[in-house]
Structure formats: C-alpha cells, structure tokens
C-alpha cells in the first residue's frame, strides 16, 4: 500500500479486522486506553510501513476503515494510555500487540525477556496478525451427525505434536501438524478403537512459560495461549483452513472434533510477564484484580492471573472465539480450568454471565460442552455444579477407581458409585451419567502404564527439582519402582492395566482415553510433562502393544453393542425384575454394612433383551462366581481364569439373553 490512510467509519458489527467492499475495518476494545494505533507491515512482515491512529471511538470501541486493504495484510496494534501499575493500568506503546481477534498469525511466539520490560520496543519479537478473507459458508461435511447435543461414545484426547512426531506412517513433512491427523493410518487407528470424538489439546497460538527456555525446555501441551482465535502456526501453517479440512475429513469418517480451549488465562502471566496482547490493550478490564488492591492480579489459575470472564467485553470475546471455532467445524469444547467461567466478584455461580451467554446461544448450547470443574481459587472445586448441558471431567471417578485397584480399604462402595454413573454428583441437578466424563489418566498426571509402575512422581527432567506435579496420584508400582525386566512384575502391571481399562469401559458415563494409554505409553514417571516436547516423551508407536490396543477395541465394541452399559439413567433397584442388583460372587445381596470389607462384587443389570453381569475382583486370589450359571455367556474378562471363576485382579462381563 502506498501512503495508507485510515478513515472514520460507523461502528462495525464485528471486532478485529473485517474485510469489506473496498477495504478493511479495524475494531478494538480498550476502555482505559487513550489511543489505539494500527501498525502496518510490508508483505514480508519485516518492515513497519505505517502507524495509524484509529480515528473513531464509540464508547470503549476504537475503530476505523483502511481503504484499499484486503486479505493478507500484516498488522499489529499499539495502545497509548497511563502507566499506573498500582491502578492496574499497564499501557506501553513500545509494545507491539497481537489483535485478540486475529484468526491468522505469520509465525509462532517465542519468549524473550524484552517482552516484559517496560519501555522496550518489541516489534522484532511479536508475530504479525494477517487479515483473513471473508469466511466461506460452513461446508456440510464439516458437521458431524450427532455432534451437537448427542453425547460422545468415546473421547480420545491427544496432543498433535506428541501424537504424530514419531508415527512411522506419517510423512516427516507433516509430523506435528493437524494435517498429520488425516493420514490413513491415523484414521484407521481411531476407527479400530471406536473413538467417536477426538479431543485436541489446545491448538490456539501459545508461548512458552518464561522459565522454560533457559532450561532448554518448551511447552508441549499448549495451555499458555496468547490469542483465542488463531491456530498456532506450528500446528496449522494454513491457519483455520487446516482445522476446517481436518473437521471435514473426520466428519466423513464418522469422527467429531472437540477442542480443548483455554479461556481462563493467557501467556502474559503475572506482573513480571510479557505484554503482547490483553495486558497492553486494557489490563484492568481483561484481567481480574483484587477488590482492595487494583494493582494486584487475582491468580485463581496458578498461571499468574485470571481472565475476567464475567465482564461484557470479555464475555463477547470468549463467545466470538467459540463461534469462530464452531464455524470451522468443531463439534464442541472442553474448557480448561472451567470454574473460572463461573467466577464473579462473589464467587462461583451457575448463572455467571459466560454460562448465560453460552446457554442462550442457539448453536453453542447444542454443541458438546465439557468443563474441567476446578481451579486453584477459593471454592475452586465445583465438580457436579455446572449447569446442564455441560458434562464434567470427573476427577472423583479417577481417584476412586485408582484407590480401589491400589488396594485402599473401604473403596468398594465408592467404586460401585462410579461404576454406575456417579449419581451422588449429578442426580441432584437432574443430570444423568453422561454428565460424567470418566477417565483413568489424562494429559496432566501419570500415564496409565506409569500409574501401575511408579509409587511416586519423578519430574526431575522439568528442572524444578521434582517439586512440581501432583504429590498424591494414588499410584502403585507392583513391587519395583519404574521399568523392570522381571516378567512377574510386568505380568502384574499388565493385569492391573487391563482391569483399570475394563472398569472404565464398563462404567456408565462417557469414557475418555488419552492417546497412547491404549498401547502402553510411558513418561518415565513424570506426572507433569507439560514441558517435555521432545522425542523421549512423544508417543513411541514402534513399541506399541498391539494386543492391548485390541483389548481396548473389544471393550469399545461391547459398549456399542450393549445399551445397558451406556444408558443415561441412574440405577434404582426398582422394577420387576429390578433394573440393577448389587451382589456378592455367591449370589447373595450386598447389604449397606457389607461394602467396607469387599474385594469382589458384582453388578447385575436387567434390560428388556438381556441381563449383564459386571464382576470385579481386586483380590490376589481367584473367587468362585456362583451367579454365572447355565445360559450365561462370558463376553470379556481382563485376565485369564478357569470356568466361571473371577480371576485375580480382574473385571469380567457376562451376558444372559432374556426370553422374548
């Protein structure tokens, strides 16, 4: 552009940069900023060619029209305003800022200390925003039938880089990108497992935490976003178009895509962190500050600050981001540290502004919505308290199942509650078992293999002297800490893994499996591998346990074929015959006072066409099963046994057809 000039315009309908006839409108929120500057760059992004104040202000919205501009224009923002940290104002026009509404960036973010130094120019360090063209209508193939309010049958959680970097069937040029996930071998693996939805760990542009580069480490998970709209260029060099292609391809394969989104914090961190986006636009509005100290950031996230998701402009930004991702074809969202979504000045509320906005939206309210129901703030654990139709990561399920199989006393009753859908958590608010996302292991914590191989965390590789990560993972090592050549130890661990997996898939609720747990992935005892983006922690496909993959596939098939296992209703014990009975292996009923001493028990489910018997034995000896008599068919057992015996450390499923 030659001698660009920006013109006044009416208040635009949309925030960010919008291509219209004859040019581009730019719209930026800043309540306390005095002037917003639009910085234009040449086609390479290397040279700033103009710095233009947005000429109009309508309330807190700064806007202007740049004639002759179009898609592909590279730009950034600067904001002039008071530098009054004690009042929460941190305006610094020496800082080039990323437009929070940018949907395309020209490069990845890299941490540099200058990003945090007041008065230091940062144009050489900050990626350029790229004006995107007008979005095309959503392709029909990008919408998966049933991907709205229908619950997933199996969620498969994966990190794009870790999942693809060592996969032998993925071309090297595609490894680490969304495109790699469309390779035939990847899709075939998902089909074999019966995964109905893939949950992508965050793909929005992120930056390493400032302590990682000096340690030679890098963020491997993406939970440190800079922008809520733009895919990270490392994962999606083509921007949103790459995600659209993936969603379309997966929809045709019968798989939905769920995005893990981080709306609770950004990479700007605490008061010593970077100024690259929201902090420079209006720190006092975008982030929550202490009521009695406007200069002190509230840190309910453990990441240095908390996004103020109860304020109108912030709610609008979050809603616009979710709508943007939906327009690219995603089926729904998993919300990191979801309790922040419901935080107001008086605490957590189901009626918080962001919840209200989502639930009244005709599209978002019908998408898949999954909350991680905790943060580290006061009253941060809100499991069971999210409004319908949200589902929730059920950390109680994870912990109770682990503790039962570890051998903790008095856990049989807790396991029975989790096996039957966690009515104690969800029934009171008229939600069924599908409000519970059941999992044994997730990205955060031990892998399933490490869960039964390490009694304690081993996070030394993170450079924090093993101080980071959960100190009580309810794990066990089967006699030896870590890798062992002893066949007896290996056999015991494999037995436990299969029992855990069978428990997961035979529980009511939505099962979630983290990529690699179906074939024995390890993180070498590290239960906080967020900083391990390297070959030692990427999934090792060459050593995948194919037999274990087959076992998981068989479990998923059983869920599809037997609706009694997946019904979205809690058990009552009523009816004739009763919908469910809790029984001892000898066939006698379990009384209220019997649970504490049980190592083995059975759940009898009665339906119209069949009865199913789920039999559990965590003991070190086999147990005779009198229930599985004539006419009963053994559908699955997690360990080999003799006849109708419940094998050592096992879960079994039996079926009895009902006469028509």
PDB file of C-alpha atoms in Angstrom, residues 281-507:
ATOM      1  CA  UNK A 281      -4.897  -3.392  25.366  1.00  0.00           C
ATOM      2  CA  UNK A 282      -6.510  -2.917  28.788  1.00  0.00           C
ATOM      3  CA  UNK A 283      -5.026  -4.864  31.674  1.00  0.00           C
ATOM      4  CA  UNK A 284      -7.533  -3.512  34.214  1.00  0.00           C
ATOM      5  CA  UNK A 285     -10.533  -4.802  32.270  1.00  0.00           C
ATOM      6  CA  UNK A 286      -9.374  -8.081  30.761  1.00  0.00           C
ATOM      7  CA  UNK A 287      -7.838  -9.473  33.964  1.00  0.00           C
ATOM      8  CA  UNK A 288      -9.309  -9.795  37.442  1.00  0.00           C
ATOM      9  CA  UNK A 289      -7.694  -7.704  40.192  1.00  0.00           C
ATOM     10  CA  UNK A 290      -8.105  -7.731  43.961  1.00  0.00           C
ATOM     11  CA  UNK A 291     -11.075  -5.642  45.123  1.00  0.00           C
ATOM     12  CA  UNK A 292      -8.970  -3.888  47.761  1.00  0.00           C
ATOM     13  CA  UNK A 293      -5.863  -3.545  45.593  1.00  0.00           C
ATOM     14  CA  UNK A 294      -6.461  -2.725  41.908  1.00  0.00           C
ATOM     15  CA  UNK A 295      -2.804  -3.309  41.137  1.00  0.00           C
ATOM     16  CA  UNK A 296      -2.757  -6.919  42.377  1.00  0.00           C
ATOM     17  CA  UNK A 297      -3.746  -9.651  39.936  1.00  0.00           C
ATOM     18  CA  UNK A 298      -6.031 -12.408  41.198  1.00  0.00           C
ATOM     19  CA  UNK A 299      -4.400 -15.761  40.492  1.00  0.00           C
ATOM     20  CA  UNK A 300      -7.160 -18.394  40.533  1.00  0.00           C
ATOM     21  CA  UNK A 301      -5.438 -20.280  37.723  1.00  0.00           C
ATOM     22  CA  UNK A 302      -1.927 -20.790  39.081  1.00  0.00           C
ATOM     23  CA  UNK A 303      -0.654 -19.084  35.927  1.00  0.00           C
ATOM     24  CA  UNK A 304      -0.170 -15.601  37.362  1.00  0.00           C
ATOM     25  CA  UNK A 305      -3.579 -14.056  36.671  1.00  0.00           C
ATOM     26  CA  UNK A 306      -7.213 -14.779  35.789  1.00  0.00           C
ATOM     27  CA  UNK A 307      -9.191 -13.595  32.763  1.00  0.00           C
ATOM     28  CA  UNK A 308     -12.276 -11.647  33.915  1.00  0.00           C
ATOM     29  CA  UNK A 309     -14.864 -13.761  32.157  1.00  0.00           C
ATOM     30  CA  UNK A 310     -17.785 -12.030  33.869  1.00  0.00           C
ATOM     31  CA  UNK A 311     -17.238  -8.657  32.133  1.00  0.00           C
ATOM     32  CA  UNK A 312     -19.202  -7.820  28.995  1.00  0.00           C
ATOM     33  CA  UNK A 313     -16.321  -7.191  26.549  1.00  0.00           C
ATOM     34  CA  UNK A 314     -14.518 -10.305  27.773  1.00  0.00           C
ATOM     35  CA  UNK A 315     -17.663 -12.418  27.535  1.00  0.00           C
ATOM     36  CA  UNK A 316     -18.118 -11.115  23.995  1.00  0.00           C
ATOM     37  CA  UNK A 317     -14.549 -12.087  23.093  1.00  0.00           C
ATOM     38  CA  UNK A 318     -14.969 -15.582  24.529  1.00  0.00           C
ATOM     39  CA  UNK A 319     -18.283 -16.088  22.750  1.00  0.00           C
ATOM     40  CA  UNK A 320     -16.884 -14.825  19.455  1.00  0.00           C
ATOM     41  CA  UNK A 321     -13.945 -17.212  19.792  1.00  0.00           C
ATOM     42  CA  UNK A 322     -16.225 -20.205  20.403  1.00  0.00           C
ATOM     43  CA  UNK A 323     -18.428 -19.257  17.453  1.00  0.00           C
ATOM     44  CA  UNK A 324     -15.333 -18.901  15.285  1.00  0.00           C
ATOM     45  CA  UNK A 325     -14.123 -22.413  16.098  1.00  0.00           C
ATOM     46  CA  UNK A 326     -17.617 -23.796  15.533  1.00  0.00           C
ATOM     47  CA  UNK A 327     -17.663 -22.143  12.112  1.00  0.00           C
ATOM     48  CA  UNK A 328     -14.617 -24.249  11.241  1.00  0.00           C
ATOM     49  CA  UNK A 329     -16.475 -27.460  12.021  1.00  0.00           C
ATOM     50  CA  UNK A 330     -15.660 -28.453  15.595  1.00  0.00           C
ATOM     51  CA  UNK A 331     -18.305 -30.430  17.471  1.00  0.00           C
ATOM     52  CA  UNK A 332     -17.697 -28.793  20.824  1.00  0.00           C
ATOM     53  CA  UNK A 333     -15.286 -27.781  23.543  1.00  0.00           C
ATOM     54  CA  UNK A 334     -13.508 -28.903  26.665  1.00  0.00           C
ATOM     55  CA  UNK A 335     -12.904 -25.875  28.927  1.00  0.00           C
ATOM     56  CA  UNK A 336      -9.599 -25.821  30.794  1.00  0.00           C
ATOM     57  CA  UNK A 337      -9.987 -24.714  34.439  1.00  0.00           C
ATOM     58  CA  UNK A 338     -13.701 -24.346  33.781  1.00  0.00           C
ATOM     59  CA  UNK A 339     -14.515 -22.994  37.240  1.00  0.00           C
ATOM     60  CA  UNK A 340     -13.130 -19.643  36.058  1.00  0.00           C
ATOM     61  CA  UNK A 341     -16.032 -19.492  33.578  1.00  0.00           C
ATOM     62  CA  UNK A 342     -18.433 -19.200  36.509  1.00  0.00           C
ATOM     63  CA  UNK A 343     -16.447 -16.824  38.689  1.00  0.00           C
ATOM     64  CA  UNK A 344     -17.915 -13.459  39.595  1.00  0.00           C
ATOM     65  CA  UNK A 345     -16.939 -10.932  42.261  1.00  0.00           C
ATOM     66  CA  UNK A 346     -18.915 -13.005  44.793  1.00  0.00           C
ATOM     67  CA  UNK A 347     -17.693 -16.457  43.802  1.00  0.00           C
ATOM     68  CA  UNK A 348     -18.795 -19.279  41.507  1.00  0.00           C
ATOM     69  CA  UNK A 349     -22.305 -19.171  40.072  1.00  0.00           C
ATOM     70  CA  UNK A 350     -24.241 -21.300  37.597  1.00  0.00           C
ATOM     71  CA  UNK A 351     -25.795 -18.025  36.445  1.00  0.00           C
ATOM     72  CA  UNK A 352     -22.489 -16.305  35.674  1.00  0.00           C
ATOM     73  CA  UNK A 353     -22.516 -14.160  32.517  1.00  0.00           C
ATOM     74  CA  UNK A 354     -20.486 -16.521  30.332  1.00  0.00           C
ATOM     75  CA  UNK A 355     -22.685 -19.500  31.214  1.00  0.00           C
ATOM     76  CA  UNK A 356     -25.777 -17.423  30.470  1.00  0.00           C
ATOM     77  CA  UNK A 357     -24.353 -16.341  27.124  1.00  0.00           C
ATOM     78  CA  UNK A 358     -23.455 -19.877  26.064  1.00  0.00           C
ATOM     79  CA  UNK A 359     -26.744 -21.416  27.169  1.00  0.00           C
ATOM     80  CA  UNK A 360     -28.875 -18.890  25.284  1.00  0.00           C
ATOM     81  CA  UNK A 361     -26.891 -19.286  22.077  1.00  0.00           C
ATOM     82  CA  UNK A 362     -28.887 -21.497  19.674  1.00  0.00           C
ATOM     83  CA  UNK A 363     -25.745 -23.168  18.302  1.00  0.00           C
ATOM     84  CA  UNK A 364     -23.268 -23.246  21.193  1.00  0.00           C
ATOM     85  CA  UNK A 365     -25.894 -24.533  23.622  1.00  0.00           C
ATOM     86  CA  UNK A 366     -26.308 -27.595  21.383  1.00  0.00           C
ATOM     87  CA  UNK A 367     -22.604 -28.262  20.959  1.00  0.00           C
ATOM     88  CA  UNK A 368     -20.607 -30.603  23.165  1.00  0.00           C
ATOM     89  CA  UNK A 369     -19.644 -28.699  26.324  1.00  0.00           C
ATOM     90  CA  UNK A 370     -17.223 -30.263  28.804  1.00  0.00           C
ATOM     91  CA  UNK A 371     -15.834 -28.484  31.853  1.00  0.00           C
ATOM     92  CA  UNK A 372     -12.714 -29.194  33.828  1.00  0.00           C
ATOM     93  CA  UNK A 373     -14.561 -28.343  37.043  1.00  0.00           C
ATOM     94  CA  UNK A 374     -11.797 -26.852  39.132  1.00  0.00           C
ATOM     95  CA  UNK A 375      -9.262 -24.068  39.536  1.00  0.00           C
ATOM     96  CA  UNK A 376      -6.964 -23.209  42.447  1.00  0.00           C
ATOM     97  CA  UNK A 377      -9.005 -20.254  43.719  1.00  0.00           C
ATOM     98  CA  UNK A 378     -11.297 -20.231  46.781  1.00  0.00           C
ATOM     99  CA  UNK A 379     -14.104 -22.742  46.333  1.00  0.00           C
ATOM    100  CA  UNK A 380     -12.410 -23.852  43.166  1.00  0.00           C
ATOM    101  CA  UNK A 381     -13.556 -27.490  43.137  1.00  0.00           C
ATOM    102  CA  UNK A 382     -17.032 -27.355  41.580  1.00  0.00           C
ATOM    103  CA  UNK A 383     -17.495 -30.933  40.369  1.00  0.00           C
ATOM    104  CA  UNK A 384     -21.198 -31.575  39.862  1.00  0.00           C
ATOM    105  CA  UNK A 385     -22.189 -27.898  39.969  1.00  0.00           C
ATOM    106  CA  UNK A 386     -22.052 -26.898  36.313  1.00  0.00           C
ATOM    107  CA  UNK A 387     -25.306 -26.143  34.528  1.00  0.00           C
ATOM    108  CA  UNK A 388     -26.805 -28.591  32.053  1.00  0.00           C
ATOM    109  CA  UNK A 389     -25.960 -29.464  29.312  1.00  0.00           C
ATOM    110  CA  UNK A 390     -22.317 -29.261  30.471  1.00  0.00           C
ATOM    111  CA  UNK A 391     -20.539 -32.547  31.097  1.00  0.00           C
ATOM    112  CA  UNK A 392     -17.620 -32.523  33.528  1.00  0.00           C
ATOM    113  CA  UNK A 393     -14.265 -34.217  33.893  1.00  0.00           C
ATOM    114  CA  UNK A 394     -14.939 -36.459  36.870  1.00  0.00           C
ATOM    115  CA  UNK A 395     -11.811 -36.348  38.995  1.00  0.00           C
ATOM    116  CA  UNK A 396     -13.635 -38.274  41.723  1.00  0.00           C
ATOM    117  CA  UNK A 397     -14.062 -41.130  39.265  1.00  0.00           C
ATOM    118  CA  UNK A 398     -10.326 -41.149  38.506  1.00  0.00           C
ATOM    119  CA  UNK A 399      -9.326 -41.077  42.172  1.00  0.00           C
ATOM    120  CA  UNK A 400     -11.858 -43.619  43.462  1.00  0.00           C
ATOM    121  CA  UNK A 401     -11.082 -46.133  40.718  1.00  0.00           C
ATOM    122  CA  UNK A 402      -7.345 -45.745  41.301  1.00  0.00           C
ATOM    123  CA  UNK A 403      -7.684 -46.124  45.055  1.00  0.00           C
ATOM    124  CA  UNK A 404      -9.849 -49.233  44.741  1.00  0.00           C
ATOM    125  CA  UNK A 405      -7.393 -51.010  42.467  1.00  0.00           C
ATOM    126  CA  UNK A 406      -4.412 -49.822  44.508  1.00  0.00           C
ATOM    127  CA  UNK A 407      -5.957 -51.735  47.405  1.00  0.00           C
ATOM    128  CA  UNK A 408      -7.089 -48.919  49.694  1.00  0.00           C
ATOM    129  CA  UNK A 409      -9.502 -50.068  52.372  1.00  0.00           C
ATOM    130  CA  UNK A 410     -13.201 -49.282  52.188  1.00  0.00           C
ATOM    131  CA  UNK A 411     -13.274 -48.352  48.494  1.00  0.00           C
ATOM    132  CA  UNK A 412     -15.703 -50.968  47.111  1.00  0.00           C
ATOM    133  CA  UNK A 413     -18.751 -48.765  47.713  1.00  0.00           C
ATOM    134  CA  UNK A 414     -17.051 -45.794  46.080  1.00  0.00           C
ATOM    135  CA  UNK A 415     -16.192 -47.891  43.043  1.00  0.00           C
ATOM    136  CA  UNK A 416     -19.798 -49.077  42.800  1.00  0.00           C
ATOM    137  CA  UNK A 417     -20.971 -45.456  42.767  1.00  0.00           C
ATOM    138  CA  UNK A 418     -18.547 -44.558  39.980  1.00  0.00           C
ATOM    139  CA  UNK A 419     -19.311 -47.733  38.021  1.00  0.00           C
ATOM    140  CA  UNK A 420     -22.998 -46.842  37.994  1.00  0.00           C
ATOM    141  CA  UNK A 421     -22.605 -43.236  36.803  1.00  0.00           C
ATOM    142  CA  UNK A 422     -21.820 -41.061  39.869  1.00  0.00           C
ATOM    143  CA  UNK A 423     -25.379 -40.271  40.927  1.00  0.00           C
ATOM    144  CA  UNK A 424     -24.034 -38.630  44.091  1.00  0.00           C
ATOM    145  CA  UNK A 425     -22.544 -35.876  41.937  1.00  0.00           C
ATOM    146  CA  UNK A 426     -25.058 -35.359  39.142  1.00  0.00           C
ATOM    147  CA  UNK A 427     -28.518 -36.664  40.083  1.00  0.00           C
ATOM    148  CA  UNK A 428     -29.383 -33.749  42.370  1.00  0.00           C
ATOM    149  CA  UNK A 429     -29.265 -31.350  39.407  1.00  0.00           C
ATOM    150  CA  UNK A 430     -31.276 -33.664  37.161  1.00  0.00           C
ATOM    151  CA  UNK A 431     -28.357 -34.710  35.010  1.00  0.00           C
ATOM    152  CA  UNK A 432     -27.676 -38.297  34.085  1.00  0.00           C
ATOM    153  CA  UNK A 433     -24.496 -40.392  33.906  1.00  0.00           C
ATOM    154  CA  UNK A 434     -23.495 -38.730  30.626  1.00  0.00           C
ATOM    155  CA  UNK A 435     -22.704 -35.597  32.619  1.00  0.00           C
ATOM    156  CA  UNK A 436     -19.688 -37.569  33.866  1.00  0.00           C
ATOM    157  CA  UNK A 437     -16.610 -37.775  31.664  1.00  0.00           C
ATOM    158  CA  UNK A 438     -14.893 -40.796  33.175  1.00  0.00           C
ATOM    159  CA  UNK A 439     -11.142 -41.150  32.887  1.00  0.00           C
ATOM    160  CA  UNK A 440      -8.291 -43.040  34.483  1.00  0.00           C
ATOM    161  CA  UNK A 441      -5.489 -40.822  33.207  1.00  0.00           C
ATOM    162  CA  UNK A 442      -5.280 -37.589  31.239  1.00  0.00           C
ATOM    163  CA  UNK A 443      -2.579 -35.388  29.785  1.00  0.00           C
ATOM    164  CA  UNK A 444      -1.997 -33.989  33.280  1.00  0.00           C
ATOM    165  CA  UNK A 445      -0.653 -36.711  35.566  1.00  0.00           C
ATOM    166  CA  UNK A 446       0.698 -40.222  35.237  1.00  0.00           C
ATOM    167  CA  UNK A 447       0.083 -42.230  32.105  1.00  0.00           C
ATOM    168  CA  UNK A 448      -1.888 -45.425  32.632  1.00  0.00           C
ATOM    169  CA  UNK A 449       1.292 -47.521  32.425  1.00  0.00           C
ATOM    170  CA  UNK A 450       3.143 -45.257  34.837  1.00  0.00           C
ATOM    171  CA  UNK A 451       0.181 -45.350  37.226  1.00  0.00           C
ATOM    172  CA  UNK A 452       0.913 -49.013  37.974  1.00  0.00           C
ATOM    173  CA  UNK A 453       4.721 -48.680  37.680  1.00  0.00           C
ATOM    174  CA  UNK A 454       5.590 -45.736  39.944  1.00  0.00           C
ATOM    175  CA  UNK A 455       4.554 -45.126  43.528  1.00  0.00           C
ATOM    176  CA  UNK A 456       5.926 -41.570  43.393  1.00  0.00           C
ATOM    177  CA  UNK A 457       6.461 -38.871  40.768  1.00  0.00           C
ATOM    178  CA  UNK A 458       9.817 -38.467  39.028  1.00  0.00           C
ATOM    179  CA  UNK A 459       9.741 -34.997  37.472  1.00  0.00           C
ATOM    180  CA  UNK A 460      13.431 -34.139  37.598  1.00  0.00           C
ATOM    181  CA  UNK A 461      13.502 -33.560  33.828  1.00  0.00           C
ATOM    182  CA  UNK A 462      11.290 -30.488  34.339  1.00  0.00           C
ATOM    183  CA  UNK A 463      14.111 -28.587  36.031  1.00  0.00           C
ATOM    184  CA  UNK A 464      12.223 -27.868  39.264  1.00  0.00           C
ATOM    185  CA  UNK A 465      13.929 -30.462  41.477  1.00  0.00           C
ATOM    186  CA  UNK A 466      10.799 -32.644  41.461  1.00  0.00           C
ATOM    187  CA  UNK A 467       8.742 -30.001  43.268  1.00  0.00           C
ATOM    188  CA  UNK A 468       6.142 -29.669  40.514  1.00  0.00           C
ATOM    189  CA  UNK A 469       3.262 -32.020  39.799  1.00  0.00           C
ATOM    190  CA  UNK A 470       0.745 -33.812  41.994  1.00  0.00           C
ATOM    191  CA  UNK A 471       2.212 -35.335  45.140  1.00  0.00           C
ATOM    192  CA  UNK A 472      -0.583 -37.900  45.628  1.00  0.00           C
ATOM    193  CA  UNK A 473      -1.562 -39.626  42.411  1.00  0.00           C
ATOM    194  CA  UNK A 474      -2.945 -42.786  44.106  1.00  0.00           C
ATOM    195  CA  UNK A 475      -0.425 -44.806  42.114  1.00  0.00           C
ATOM    196  CA  UNK A 476       1.428 -48.038  42.873  1.00  0.00           C
ATOM    197  CA  UNK A 477       4.428 -49.821  41.395  1.00  0.00           C
ATOM    198  CA  UNK A 478       3.735 -53.555  41.821  1.00  0.00           C
ATOM    199  CA  UNK A 479       6.843 -54.042  43.905  1.00  0.00           C
ATOM    200  CA  UNK A 480       9.570 -52.247  41.945  1.00  0.00           C
ATOM    201  CA  UNK A 481       9.779 -48.542  41.133  1.00  0.00           C
ATOM    202  CA  UNK A 482       9.930 -47.875  37.409  1.00  0.00           C
ATOM    203  CA  UNK A 483      10.943 -50.039  34.488  1.00  0.00           C
ATOM    204  CA  UNK A 484      11.637 -53.653  35.397  1.00  0.00           C
ATOM    205  CA  UNK A 485      12.900 -56.696  33.457  1.00  0.00           C
ATOM    206  CA  UNK A 486      11.131 -59.024  35.919  1.00  0.00           C
ATOM    207  CA  UNK A 487       8.422 -60.962  33.997  1.00  0.00           C
ATOM    208  CA  UNK A 488       6.311 -61.320  37.151  1.00  0.00           C
ATOM    209  CA  UNK A 489       6.256 -57.553  37.663  1.00  0.00           C
ATOM    210  CA  UNK A 490       5.413 -56.981  34.004  1.00  0.00           C
ATOM    211  CA  UNK A 491       2.580 -59.500  34.189  1.00  0.00           C
ATOM    212  CA  UNK A 492       1.159 -57.884  37.341  1.00  0.00           C
ATOM    213  CA  UNK A 493       1.264 -54.446  35.744  1.00  0.00           C
ATOM    214  CA  UNK A 494      -0.399 -55.646  32.552  1.00  0.00           C
ATOM    215  CA  UNK A 495      -3.122 -57.316  34.606  1.00  0.00           C
ATOM    216  CA  UNK A 496      -3.775 -54.082  36.502  1.00  0.00           C
ATOM    217  CA  UNK A 497      -3.872 -52.004  33.318  1.00  0.00           C
ATOM    218  CA  UNK A 498      -6.477 -54.307  31.787  1.00  0.00           C
ATOM    219  CA  UNK A 499      -8.568 -54.287  34.942  1.00  0.00           C
ATOM    220  CA  UNK A 500      -8.489 -50.490  35.002  1.00  0.00           C
ATOM    221  CA  UNK A 501      -9.452 -50.243  31.328  1.00  0.00           C
ATOM    222  CA  UNK A 502     -12.296 -52.722  31.769  1.00  0.00           C
ATOM    223  CA  UNK A 503     -13.571 -50.693  34.713  1.00  0.00           C
ATOM    224  CA  UNK A 504     -13.552 -47.548  32.579  1.00  0.00           C
ATOM    225  CA  UNK A 505     -15.413 -49.016  29.621  1.00  0.00           C
ATOM    226  CA  UNK A 506     -17.980 -50.888  31.732  1.00  0.00           C
ATOM    227  CA  UNK A 507     -18.888 -47.753  33.724  1.00  0.00           C
TER     228      UNK A 507
END
